[in-house]
Short mmCIF file of C-alpha atoms in Angstrom, two decimals:
data_model
loop_
_atom_site.label_atom_id
_atom_site.label_comp_id
_atom_site.label_asym_id
_atom_site.label_seq_id
_atom_site.Cartn_x
_atom_site.Cartn_y
_atom_site.Cartn_z
CA MET O 2 88.44 115.32 11.71
CA LEU O 3 86.33 113.08 13.79
CA ARG O 4 88.79 110.10 13.26
CA LEU O 5 91.81 112.44 14.45
CA VAL O 6 90.08 113.44 17.37
CA VAL O 7 89.14 109.80 18.28
CA LEU O 8 92.86 108.75 17.72
CA LEU O 9 93.94 111.94 20.05
CA ALA O 10 91.55 110.68 22.81
CA ALA O 11 92.87 107.33 22.26
CA ALA O 12 96.20 108.46 22.55
CA VAL O 13 95.85 110.31 25.72
CA SER O 14 93.86 107.82 27.83
CA ALA O 15 97.09 104.95 26.55
CA HIS O 16 99.32 107.21 28.72
CA ALA O 17 96.81 108.18 31.83
CA GLY O 18 95.98 106.27 34.89
CA VAL O 19 92.79 104.83 36.21
CA ILE O 20 91.03 105.62 39.59
CA LYS O 21 87.98 104.03 40.68
CA GLY O 22 86.25 102.86 44.03
CA VAL O 23 83.42 102.84 46.12
CA VAL O 24 82.16 104.95 49.06
CA LEU O 25 80.84 103.38 52.21
CA GLU O 26 79.29 104.38 55.50
CA GLN O 27 82.11 103.22 58.49
CA ALA O 28 79.19 102.27 60.69
CA SER O 29 77.21 100.09 58.60
CA GLY O 30 79.21 99.36 55.68
CA ARG O 31 76.48 100.28 53.17
CA ALA O 32 76.96 102.04 50.00
CA LEU O 33 76.84 106.13 50.13
CA ALA O 34 75.23 106.83 46.84
CA ARG O 35 75.62 110.36 45.18
CA THR O 36 78.62 111.19 47.67
CA ILE O 37 81.04 113.85 45.93
CA VAL O 38 84.46 112.36 45.27
CA ARG O 39 87.11 115.05 44.50
CA LEU O 40 90.71 114.42 43.16
CA ASP O 41 93.24 117.16 43.86
CA PRO O 42 96.70 117.44 42.32
CA VAL O 43 99.33 117.82 44.38
CA PRO O 44 101.15 121.60 43.93
CA ASP O 45 103.67 121.05 40.81
CA ALA O 46 106.90 122.56 41.83
CA LYS O 47 107.85 123.33 38.26
CA GLY O 48 104.41 124.47 37.03
CA PRO O 49 100.97 125.72 37.66
CA LYS O 50 98.63 124.12 39.86
CA GLY O 51 96.21 121.53 37.89
CA GLN O 52 92.65 121.94 38.69
CA PRO O 53 90.51 119.31 40.73
CA LEU O 54 88.53 116.78 39.41
CA THR O 55 84.91 115.77 41.02
CA THR O 56 82.50 113.45 40.42
CA ARG O 57 79.50 111.88 42.25
CA ALA O 58 79.11 107.82 43.47
CA GLY O 59 76.50 105.89 41.61
CA ARG O 60 73.61 104.10 43.47
CA ALA O 61 75.65 101.42 44.64
CA GLY O 62 78.42 103.86 46.03
CA GLN O 63 80.89 103.33 43.06
CA PHE O 64 82.85 105.93 41.37
CA THR O 65 85.29 106.13 38.27
CA PHE O 66 87.50 108.95 37.32
CA PRO O 67 88.35 109.46 33.49
CA PRO O 68 91.97 108.78 32.60
CA ILE O 69 94.29 110.76 34.66
CA ALA O 70 97.35 112.37 33.65
CA PRO O 71 100.47 111.02 35.75
CA GLY O 72 101.30 112.90 38.71
CA LEU O 73 100.52 113.02 42.61
CA TYR O 74 96.70 113.47 43.78
CA ILE O 75 94.94 113.38 47.01
CA LEU O 76 91.65 111.28 47.02
CA ALA O 77 88.84 112.29 49.32
CA ALA O 78 84.80 111.90 49.56
CA ILE O 79 82.73 114.62 50.99
CA ARG O 80 79.15 114.44 52.20
CA ASP O 81 76.82 116.56 54.51
CA GLY O 82 76.64 115.11 57.88
CA TYR O 83 79.73 113.15 57.63
CA PHE O 84 83.33 113.97 58.41
CA THR O 85 85.60 114.36 55.06
CA THR O 86 87.69 111.17 54.11
CA ALA O 87 90.58 110.91 52.28
CA TYR O 88 92.63 108.11 50.77
CA GLY O 89 95.44 106.87 53.03
CA GLN O 90 93.96 108.60 55.98
CA ARG O 91 95.39 107.01 59.11
CA LEU O 92 93.21 108.59 61.73
CA PRO O 93 89.40 109.68 61.83
CA THR O 94 90.28 113.18 61.59
CA GLY O 95 93.46 113.30 59.76
CA ARG O 96 94.40 113.81 56.26
CA GLY O 97 95.03 111.80 53.21
CA THR O 98 98.20 110.64 51.60
CA PRO O 99 99.10 111.35 47.95
CA ILE O 100 98.14 108.67 45.46
CA GLU O 101 100.98 108.50 42.54
CA VAL O 102 99.47 108.00 39.09
CA THR O 103 101.75 106.62 36.45
CA ALA O 104 100.61 106.15 32.52
CA ASP O 105 99.49 102.47 33.59
CA SER O 106 98.46 102.57 36.94
CA GLN O 107 95.03 100.96 38.22
CA LEU O 108 93.84 101.99 41.46
CA PHE O 109 90.80 100.65 43.44
CA ALA O 110 89.95 102.90 46.32
CA GLU O 111 87.59 102.35 49.39
CA LEU O 112 86.36 105.37 51.08
CA ARG O 113 84.87 104.90 54.32
CA LEU O 114 82.73 108.02 55.73
CA ARG O 115 82.06 108.58 59.45
CA HIS O 116 79.12 110.28 60.84
CA LYS O 117 79.89 113.52 62.51
CA GLY O 118 79.45 113.51 66.22
CA ALA O 119 76.42 114.54 68.46
CA ILE O 120 75.73 115.33 71.95
CA THR O 121 72.59 113.79 73.54
CA GLY O 122 70.86 114.23 77.26
CA ARG O 123 68.09 114.91 78.98
CA VAL O 124 66.27 118.33 80.29
CA LEU O 125 65.14 117.59 84.06
CA ASP O 126 63.18 119.69 86.20
CA GLU O 127 63.73 120.32 89.93
CA ASN O 128 62.52 116.90 90.88
CA GLY O 129 64.72 115.03 88.27
CA VAL O 130 61.53 114.69 85.92
CA ALA O 131 62.01 114.74 82.33
CA THR O 132 60.57 117.94 80.25
CA ALA O 133 59.72 118.17 76.80
CA GLY O 134 59.89 121.11 74.09
CA ILE O 135 62.98 122.73 75.75
CA THR O 136 65.71 124.14 73.11
CA VAL O 137 69.02 123.15 74.00
CA LEU O 138 71.85 124.62 72.23
CA ALA O 139 75.76 123.49 71.71
CA TYR O 140 78.67 125.80 71.48
CA ARG O 141 82.36 125.26 71.07
CA ALA O 142 83.88 125.13 74.63
CA LYS O 143 85.82 128.70 73.91
CA LEU O 144 85.12 132.22 74.01
CA PRO O 145 83.38 134.04 72.55
CA LEU O 146 80.23 131.72 72.34
CA ARG O 147 79.02 130.73 69.10
CA LEU O 148 76.18 128.57 68.18
CA ALA O 149 77.45 125.03 67.00
CA GLY O 150 73.98 123.42 66.86
CA GLY O 151 70.72 122.97 68.84
CA GLY O 152 67.92 120.45 69.29
CA LEU O 153 64.63 120.12 70.95
CA SER O 154 63.79 117.75 73.87
CA ASP O 155 61.14 114.95 73.30
CA ASP O 156 58.29 113.60 75.13
CA ARG O 157 61.07 111.89 77.26
CA GLY O 158 62.96 114.93 77.67
CA VAL O 159 65.93 113.87 75.56
CA TYR O 160 67.44 116.20 73.25
CA ARG O 161 70.35 115.38 70.57
CA VAL O 162 72.41 118.07 68.85
CA HIS O 163 73.98 116.47 65.79
CA GLY O 164 76.19 117.21 62.94
CA LEU O 165 79.04 118.58 65.20
CA GLU O 166 82.99 118.67 64.25
CA PRO O 167 84.97 116.89 66.51
CA GLY O 168 86.10 118.71 69.54
CA ARG O 169 85.07 120.08 73.34
CA TYR O 170 81.53 121.63 73.82
CA TRP O 171 79.23 123.27 76.07
CA ILE O 172 75.52 122.60 76.17
CA ARG O 173 72.93 124.91 77.46
CA SER O 174 69.14 125.19 77.70
CA ALA O 175 67.20 128.30 76.10
CA ALA O 176 64.77 130.36 78.57
CA TYR O 177 61.50 128.70 78.43
CA THR O 178 58.01 129.55 80.06
CA LEU O 179 56.29 126.87 82.13
CA ASP O 180 52.88 125.89 81.94
CA ASP O 181 52.04 127.54 85.30
CA GLY O 182 53.52 130.86 84.12
CA SER O 183 56.85 130.60 86.09
CA GLY O 184 60.24 130.49 84.07
CA TRP O 185 63.57 128.73 83.60
CA LEU O 186 66.44 130.66 83.08
CA PRO O 187 69.35 129.78 80.21
CA THR O 188 71.45 127.34 82.00
CA PHE O 189 74.70 125.58 81.26
CA GLY O 190 74.85 121.69 81.58
CA PRO O 191 74.52 120.24 84.09
CA VAL O 192 73.29 122.97 86.49
CA ALA O 193 75.55 126.37 85.77
CA ARG O 194 74.35 129.75 85.08
CA GLU O 195 78.00 130.98 83.90
CA VAL O 196 80.15 129.40 81.40
CA ARG O 197 83.02 128.93 83.61
CA ASP O 198 81.13 126.44 85.59
CA ALA O 199 79.64 124.47 82.41
CA ARG O 200 80.63 120.77 81.98
CA ILE O 201 82.79 120.12 79.02
CA HIS O 202 81.84 117.29 76.39
CA ARG O 203 84.03 116.00 74.08
CA VAL O 204 82.48 115.19 70.96
CA THR O 205 83.99 112.16 68.56
CA LEU O 206 83.10 111.02 65.35
CA ASP O 207 80.53 108.15 64.76
CA SER O 208 79.48 108.39 68.37
CA ASP O 209 77.15 110.51 70.71
CA ALA O 210 78.42 112.18 73.81
CA SER O 211 75.83 111.07 76.05
CA ASP O 212 74.43 111.94 79.38
CA ALA O 213 74.73 115.69 78.90
CA ASP O 214 72.05 116.54 81.04
CA VAL O 215 70.72 119.82 81.91
CA SER O 216 68.66 121.13 84.69
CA PRO O 217 67.39 124.76 83.96
CA GLU O 218 67.35 127.17 87.02
CA PRO O 219 64.17 128.92 87.74
CA GLY O 220 63.89 132.53 87.54
CA ALA O 221 61.87 135.49 86.32
CA LEU O 222 61.63 136.17 82.49
CA PHE O 223 60.93 139.20 80.80
CA HIS O 224 59.66 140.99 77.72
CA LEU O 225 61.28 143.63 75.60
CA GLY O 226 59.53 145.76 73.26
CA GLY O 227 59.23 149.14 71.72
CA ILE O 228 58.45 151.49 68.86
CA VAL O 229 59.46 151.04 65.35
CA THR O 230 59.47 154.27 63.48
CA CYS O 231 60.23 154.45 59.69
CA ASP O 232 61.07 156.87 56.95
CA THR O 233 59.40 154.58 54.47
CA ALA O 234 56.12 152.58 54.58
CA GLY O 235 55.61 148.88 54.58
CA PRO O 236 56.04 145.48 56.51
CA ILE O 237 58.92 145.55 59.09
CA ILE O 238 60.72 142.50 60.54
CA VAL O 239 62.27 142.85 63.64
CA THR O 240 64.91 140.30 64.75
CA ILE O 241 66.04 140.09 68.38
CA SER O 242 69.54 138.19 69.09
CA SER O 243 71.23 136.92 72.08
CA GLU O 244 73.57 134.26 72.87
CA THR O 245 70.82 131.70 72.89
CA GLY O 246 69.48 132.29 69.37
CA ARG O 247 67.34 134.61 67.25
CA ARG O 248 63.76 135.45 67.26
CA ARG O 249 61.50 137.34 64.90
CA THR O 250 58.19 138.93 64.71
CA GLN O 251 56.62 141.64 62.01
CA THR O 252 55.29 145.06 62.46
CA ALA O 253 54.37 147.57 59.98
CA CYS O 254 55.04 151.58 59.01
CA PRO O 255 53.94 154.30 58.41
CA LEU O 256 52.21 154.29 61.86
CA PRO O 257 54.40 153.52 64.56
CA GLY O 258 54.56 149.92 64.87
CA ILE O 259 54.95 148.13 68.14
CA TYR O 260 56.89 144.88 68.46
CA ARG O 261 57.17 142.79 71.82
CA MET O 262 59.04 139.61 72.87
CA GLU O 263 58.21 137.43 75.73
CA GLY O 264 59.89 134.82 77.93
CA LEU O 265 63.33 136.48 77.64
CA GLY O 266 66.08 135.53 80.18
CA PRO O 267 68.38 138.29 81.57
CA GLY O 268 71.38 139.32 79.17
CA VAL O 269 72.20 141.25 76.43
CA TYR O 270 69.98 141.87 73.33
CA GLU O 271 70.44 143.10 70.09
CA VAL O 272 67.32 144.61 68.08
CA PHE O 273 67.53 144.91 64.31
CA ALA O 274 64.78 145.97 62.19
CA ALA O 275 64.43 145.80 58.26
CA THR O 276 61.88 146.26 55.39
CA GLN O 277 61.54 142.99 53.33
CA ASP O 278 63.91 144.00 50.95
CA GLY O 279 66.63 145.30 53.07
CA GLY O 280 66.66 148.70 51.88
CA ALA O 281 66.15 150.26 55.17
CA THR O 282 67.04 149.04 58.82
CA GLY O 283 67.50 150.18 62.29
CA PHE O 284 69.59 148.84 65.35
CA THR O 285 69.84 149.05 68.92
CA ASP O 286 71.27 146.98 71.56
CA LEU O 287 70.64 146.74 75.37
CA PHE O 288 70.86 144.88 78.71
CA VAL O 289 67.44 143.11 80.03
CA ASP O 290 66.96 142.38 83.32
CA ARG O 291 63.24 143.33 83.74
CA ASP O 292 60.08 144.29 81.84
CA THR O 293 60.82 147.15 79.15
CA ASP O 294 59.13 148.77 76.29
CA SER O 295 61.77 151.25 75.65
CA ALA O 296 63.87 149.50 73.01
CA GLY O 297 62.61 151.73 70.18
CA VAL O 298 64.08 151.45 66.71
CA HIS O 299 64.09 154.12 64.07
CA VAL O 300 64.17 152.13 60.29
CA MET O 301 66.06 154.35 57.63
CA GLN O 302 67.71 154.09 54.47
CA LEU O 303 71.03 151.96 54.89
CA PRO O 304 73.99 154.25 56.33
CA THR O 305 76.98 155.06 53.70
CA VAL O 306 80.18 153.57 54.22
CA ASP O 307 83.53 154.47 52.87
CA ILE O 308 86.34 152.34 52.34
CA GLU O 309 89.88 153.78 52.58
CA VAL O 310 93.24 151.97 52.02
CA ARG O 311 96.42 153.22 53.88
CA ARG O 312 100.09 152.13 53.98
CA ALA O 313 101.19 151.30 57.54
CA GLY O 314 102.78 154.55 58.90
CA SER O 315 101.24 157.00 56.34
CA ASN O 316 98.26 159.33 56.69
CA ALA O 317 97.50 159.39 53.05
CA PRO O 318 94.97 157.12 51.20
CA VAL O 319 96.65 154.81 48.59
CA THR O 320 95.42 152.55 46.05
CA ILE O 321 96.20 148.97 46.55
CA PRO O 322 94.47 145.99 44.65
CA MET O 323 92.43 144.28 47.50
CA THR O 324 89.77 142.06 48.02
CA LEU O 325 87.52 142.96 51.22
CA MET O 326 85.13 140.58 52.66
CA GLY O 327 82.70 140.90 55.44
CA ARG O 328 79.75 139.27 57.37
CA ARG O 329 77.26 141.04 59.54
CA GLN O 330 77.42 139.15 62.83
CA ASP O 331 74.63 139.43 65.96
CA LEU O 332 75.12 137.53 69.22
CA ALA O 333 73.56 134.62 67.67
CA ASP O 334 75.01 133.75 64.56
CA SER O 335 76.85 135.35 61.51
CA GLU O 336 75.35 136.10 57.94
CA ALA O 337 77.01 134.82 54.67
CA VAL O 338 80.31 136.12 53.61
CA ARG O 339 80.09 138.72 50.97
CA GLU O 340 82.48 140.97 49.00
CA ILE O 341 82.82 144.47 49.71
CA THR O 342 83.30 146.29 46.43
CA GLY O 343 83.95 150.12 45.63
CA ALA O 344 85.33 152.81 47.58
CA ARG O 345 81.81 153.64 48.79
CA THR O 346 78.97 151.35 49.59
CA THR O 347 75.75 150.84 51.88
CA LEU O 348 76.01 148.26 54.81
CA ALA O 349 73.41 147.20 57.25
CA PRO O 350 74.13 148.93 60.89
CA GLY O 351 75.40 146.57 63.40
CA HIS O 352 78.56 144.53 64.13
CA TRP O 353 80.49 143.39 61.06
CA GLU O 354 83.45 141.32 60.79
CA PHE O 355 86.21 141.95 58.04
CA ARG O 356 89.05 140.13 56.33
CA ALA O 357 91.11 141.15 53.13
CA ARG O 358 93.31 139.75 50.81
CA VAL O 359 96.10 141.88 49.41
CA PRO O 360 99.03 141.41 46.90
CA PRO O 361 102.00 138.96 47.86
CA GLY O 362 104.83 140.71 50.04
CA GLN O 363 102.05 142.72 52.06
CA TYR O 364 99.90 141.92 54.87
CA VAL O 365 96.69 143.72 56.52
CA GLU O 366 97.78 145.20 59.66
CA SER O 367 94.22 146.49 60.70
CA ILE O 368 90.72 147.16 59.74
CA VAL O 369 88.98 149.67 61.91
CA ALA O 370 85.92 152.06 61.88
CA THR O 371 87.03 155.53 62.14
CA ARG O 372 84.12 156.98 63.97
CA GLY O 373 82.37 155.32 66.93
CA SER O 374 83.48 153.02 69.61
CA ASN O 375 83.17 149.31 70.65
CA ARG O 376 79.74 148.67 71.64
CA ARG O 377 80.51 145.53 73.32
CA PRO O 378 82.34 146.25 76.22
CA TRP O 379 81.24 143.23 78.34
CA GLN O 380 82.33 141.02 76.08
CA ALA O 381 85.91 140.19 77.06
CA GLU O 382 86.84 137.66 74.27
CA ARG O 383 86.29 137.79 70.63
CA LEU O 384 87.31 136.12 67.42
CA SER O 385 90.92 136.06 66.65
CA ASP O 386 90.63 135.47 62.85
CA TRP O 387 88.51 138.65 61.61
CA PHE O 388 88.75 142.28 62.55
CA ASP O 389 85.48 143.50 64.23
CA VAL O 390 83.89 146.97 63.16
CA PHE O 391 80.65 148.75 64.25
CA VAL O 392 78.65 150.32 61.54
CA GLU O 393 76.51 152.98 63.06
CA PRO O 394 72.83 153.15 62.23
CA ARG O 395 72.26 156.98 61.79
CA PHE O 396 75.49 158.33 60.39
CA PRO O 397 78.05 157.66 57.74
CA SER O 398 81.08 155.48 58.47
CA ARG O 399 84.61 155.07 57.46
CA ILE O 400 86.33 151.89 57.41
CA ARG O 401 89.99 152.15 57.20
CA VAL O 402 92.09 149.26 55.99
CA THR O 403 96.02 149.53 56.90
CA VAL O 404 98.29 147.45 54.73
CA SER O 405 101.86 147.14 55.38
CA ASP O 406 104.47 146.36 52.91
CA GLN O 407 107.13 144.84 55.27
CA ALA O 408 105.32 141.16 55.25
CA GLY O 409 108.01 138.08 56.07
CA GLN O 410 107.87 134.76 54.54
CA ILE O 411 108.76 131.23 55.66
CA GLY O 412 109.74 128.20 53.46
CA GLY O 413 111.30 125.19 53.88
CA LYS O 414 110.87 121.18 52.84
CA VAL O 415 109.32 118.08 54.64
CA VAL O 416 111.70 115.64 54.74
CA ALA O 417 112.21 112.12 56.19
CA GLU O 418 115.61 109.85 56.05
CA GLY O 419 116.62 112.33 53.79
CA LYS O 420 114.21 112.61 51.17
CA SER O 421 111.78 115.16 50.34
CA LEU O 422 108.01 114.32 51.02
CA PRO O 423 105.29 115.69 48.58
CA GLY O 424 101.54 116.29 49.62
CA VAL O 425 101.97 116.41 53.21
CA PRO O 426 99.76 119.08 55.03
CA VAL O 427 101.72 121.72 56.79
CA PHE O 428 100.22 124.13 59.25
CA LEU O 429 100.99 127.61 60.54
CA TRP O 430 100.00 129.02 63.63
CA PRO O 431 100.80 132.64 64.28
CA VAL O 432 101.88 133.12 68.32
CA GLN O 433 100.12 136.57 68.44
CA GLU O 434 96.96 137.05 68.19
CA SER O 435 96.94 140.03 65.99
CA ALA O 436 98.89 138.08 63.43
CA ARG O 437 95.98 135.57 63.42
CA ARG O 438 93.75 138.33 62.70
CA SER O 439 95.78 139.79 59.84
CA LEU O 440 95.80 136.34 58.14
CA SER O 441 92.42 135.30 58.78
CA GLY O 442 93.21 132.61 61.22
CA PRO O 443 95.78 129.60 61.01
CA LEU O 444 97.18 128.89 57.58
CA GLN O 445 97.58 125.43 55.98
CA VAL O 446 99.40 123.96 52.66
CA LEU O 447 100.33 120.78 51.09
CA SER O 448 104.03 120.41 50.12
CA ASP O 449 104.55 120.35 46.33
CA THR O 450 105.93 117.64 44.31
CA GLU O 451 109.38 118.27 45.54
CA GLY O 452 108.55 118.47 49.39
CA ARG O 453 108.88 122.34 49.40
CA PHE O 454 106.16 124.63 50.96
CA HIS O 455 106.09 128.31 51.26
CA PHE O 456 104.06 130.93 53.43
CA ASP O 457 103.96 134.62 52.03
CA GLY O 458 102.57 137.81 53.25
CA LEU O 459 103.30 137.20 57.13
CA PRO O 460 103.28 140.05 59.93
CA PRO O 461 106.64 139.90 61.70
CA GLY O 462 106.62 137.65 64.75
CA ASP O 463 106.84 134.01 65.83
CA TYR O 464 105.10 131.16 64.16
CA ARG O 465 104.59 127.42 64.97
CA LEU O 466 104.75 125.15 62.22
CA LEU O 467 103.87 121.38 61.78
CA ALA O 468 103.72 118.68 59.35
CA SER O 469 101.31 115.73 59.71
CA PHE O 470 98.77 113.71 58.06
CA ASP O 471 96.95 113.12 61.68
CA VAL O 472 95.18 116.33 62.29
CA ASN O 473 92.60 118.40 60.15
CA GLU O 474 93.13 121.60 61.88
CA VAL O 475 95.71 122.77 64.76
CA ASP O 476 95.25 124.54 67.92
CA GLU O 477 97.52 125.27 71.02
CA GLU O 478 96.92 121.82 72.46
CA VAL O 479 97.77 120.32 69.38
CA LEU O 480 100.80 122.39 68.72
CA GLU O 481 102.13 121.82 72.40
CA LEU O 482 101.52 118.05 72.15
CA ALA O 483 103.25 117.78 68.90
CA ARG O 484 106.16 120.03 70.14
CA ALA O 485 105.76 122.29 66.89
CA VAL O 486 108.82 124.19 66.06
CA ILE O 487 108.75 128.02 66.48
CA VAL O 488 110.25 130.05 63.54
CA ARG O 489 110.59 133.79 63.47
CA ALA O 490 109.44 135.80 60.39
CA ASP O 491 111.12 139.34 60.29
CA ALA O 492 109.99 142.25 58.12
CA SER O 493 110.88 141.50 54.53
CA GLN O 494 112.97 138.53 55.25
CA THR O 495 112.41 134.70 54.47
CA ALA O 496 113.31 132.28 57.15
CA THR O 497 113.82 128.63 56.05
CA VAL O 498 113.03 125.53 58.29
CA ASP O 499 112.85 121.75 57.46
CA LEU O 500 109.95 119.87 58.94
CA THR O 501 109.77 116.00 59.79
CA VAL O 502 106.17 114.41 59.70
CA TRP O 503 104.76 114.29 63.30
CA ILE O 504 102.79 110.82 63.99
CA ALA O 505 99.77 111.50 66.57
CA THR O 506 99.57 109.11 69.46
CA PHE O 507 96.12 109.92 70.47
#
């Protein structure tokens, strides 16, 4: 029996290719030990999609995959702090090209990883003197503000925010109380209180965007506090969030607990209180522009939330196979995404973001709370790839997911000189913001072994499509530059289009 197994293994190896190589750091040329190397099969037009293979580079950066079945593959290296690099990648922020593996092929690949970008500068006082210990935050240069990273100024006033994806960013200093008791207000660089006056810094790989100095504006800082009352006894963790981050303190029940945070700049704050196990919570939000001790929070058992699914145009609940994902989101950051299961659940109060996956031929039209209203009227912008829902702290909530079965489809081929091209990244950008929210953002697929691509479950409307190895993601600026085609997806119809590969010149 053992002999038979050995013979079978030898027969498989005799009809398989070999891929090996080395992972290096682009800047230094040194080996990157323990880097994850991944081999993804290009979707097979005639069969099920194959499973990816992964391995880790050795101490000298070397890697070897076991004998591989013939086919087309994408080879990439992945490491924290570095931008993913793929074999055949033409531009640092592009995508890899397919590798054809045959029964007797031998490939040695050198994968060079580039560091993610960084922003660096100085924090300067009113006389241009460097100041240490100031928190500086980086945001993607788009609204709503979402933190991308942060750093602390050193004894020379120099800060550095690292691990940033390529793109455009704003920087902002956080509120700070000086030695003499005076305050610095949160300030966008170089000297701006409002985002419209902030300087934009372009971040690229393997380099620092330098001279991103900021001179914080002097001004009065405030304290925020209140009384925490509880239905249960025990320690209570109080979290205050704003656009400049989170701060935490601790109090206790059953006696009314008192919390207080000092040195806050004027702005909107959300207060979230919870027991250590998260089984009881409280929430409130308010605008602070003076000292206040009136931000009381009542901690009680998690509110009940009913999940209801309806067909578009109907008032009757229906049962549809669906995966509902959600994450609680405060003004500073988002919690981890979790799956929401069952028709009734409990969720912590506050602002949530939801998205859902439904069966082919359908799409999510909306996800809304049937009770309550928008609690962030000052925030004109919101993310276009999630549905916003507010969960009331004191009352049961109902979340309604409306699903339409009138989805459109867009398909076609990627071609060049009359031949189909496999393994090409194809990007789909919904023109309407509501469609981007329904689809959880722009979509991308690889053309299959026959060069075909297909997008299903599309809300009726216009879409821009682009096929290119030279970008990792798309936005409206890239699509305009590439003159991406516009295709109309009608309800319950399939639109077809052939795409050529766009070669970037930037």
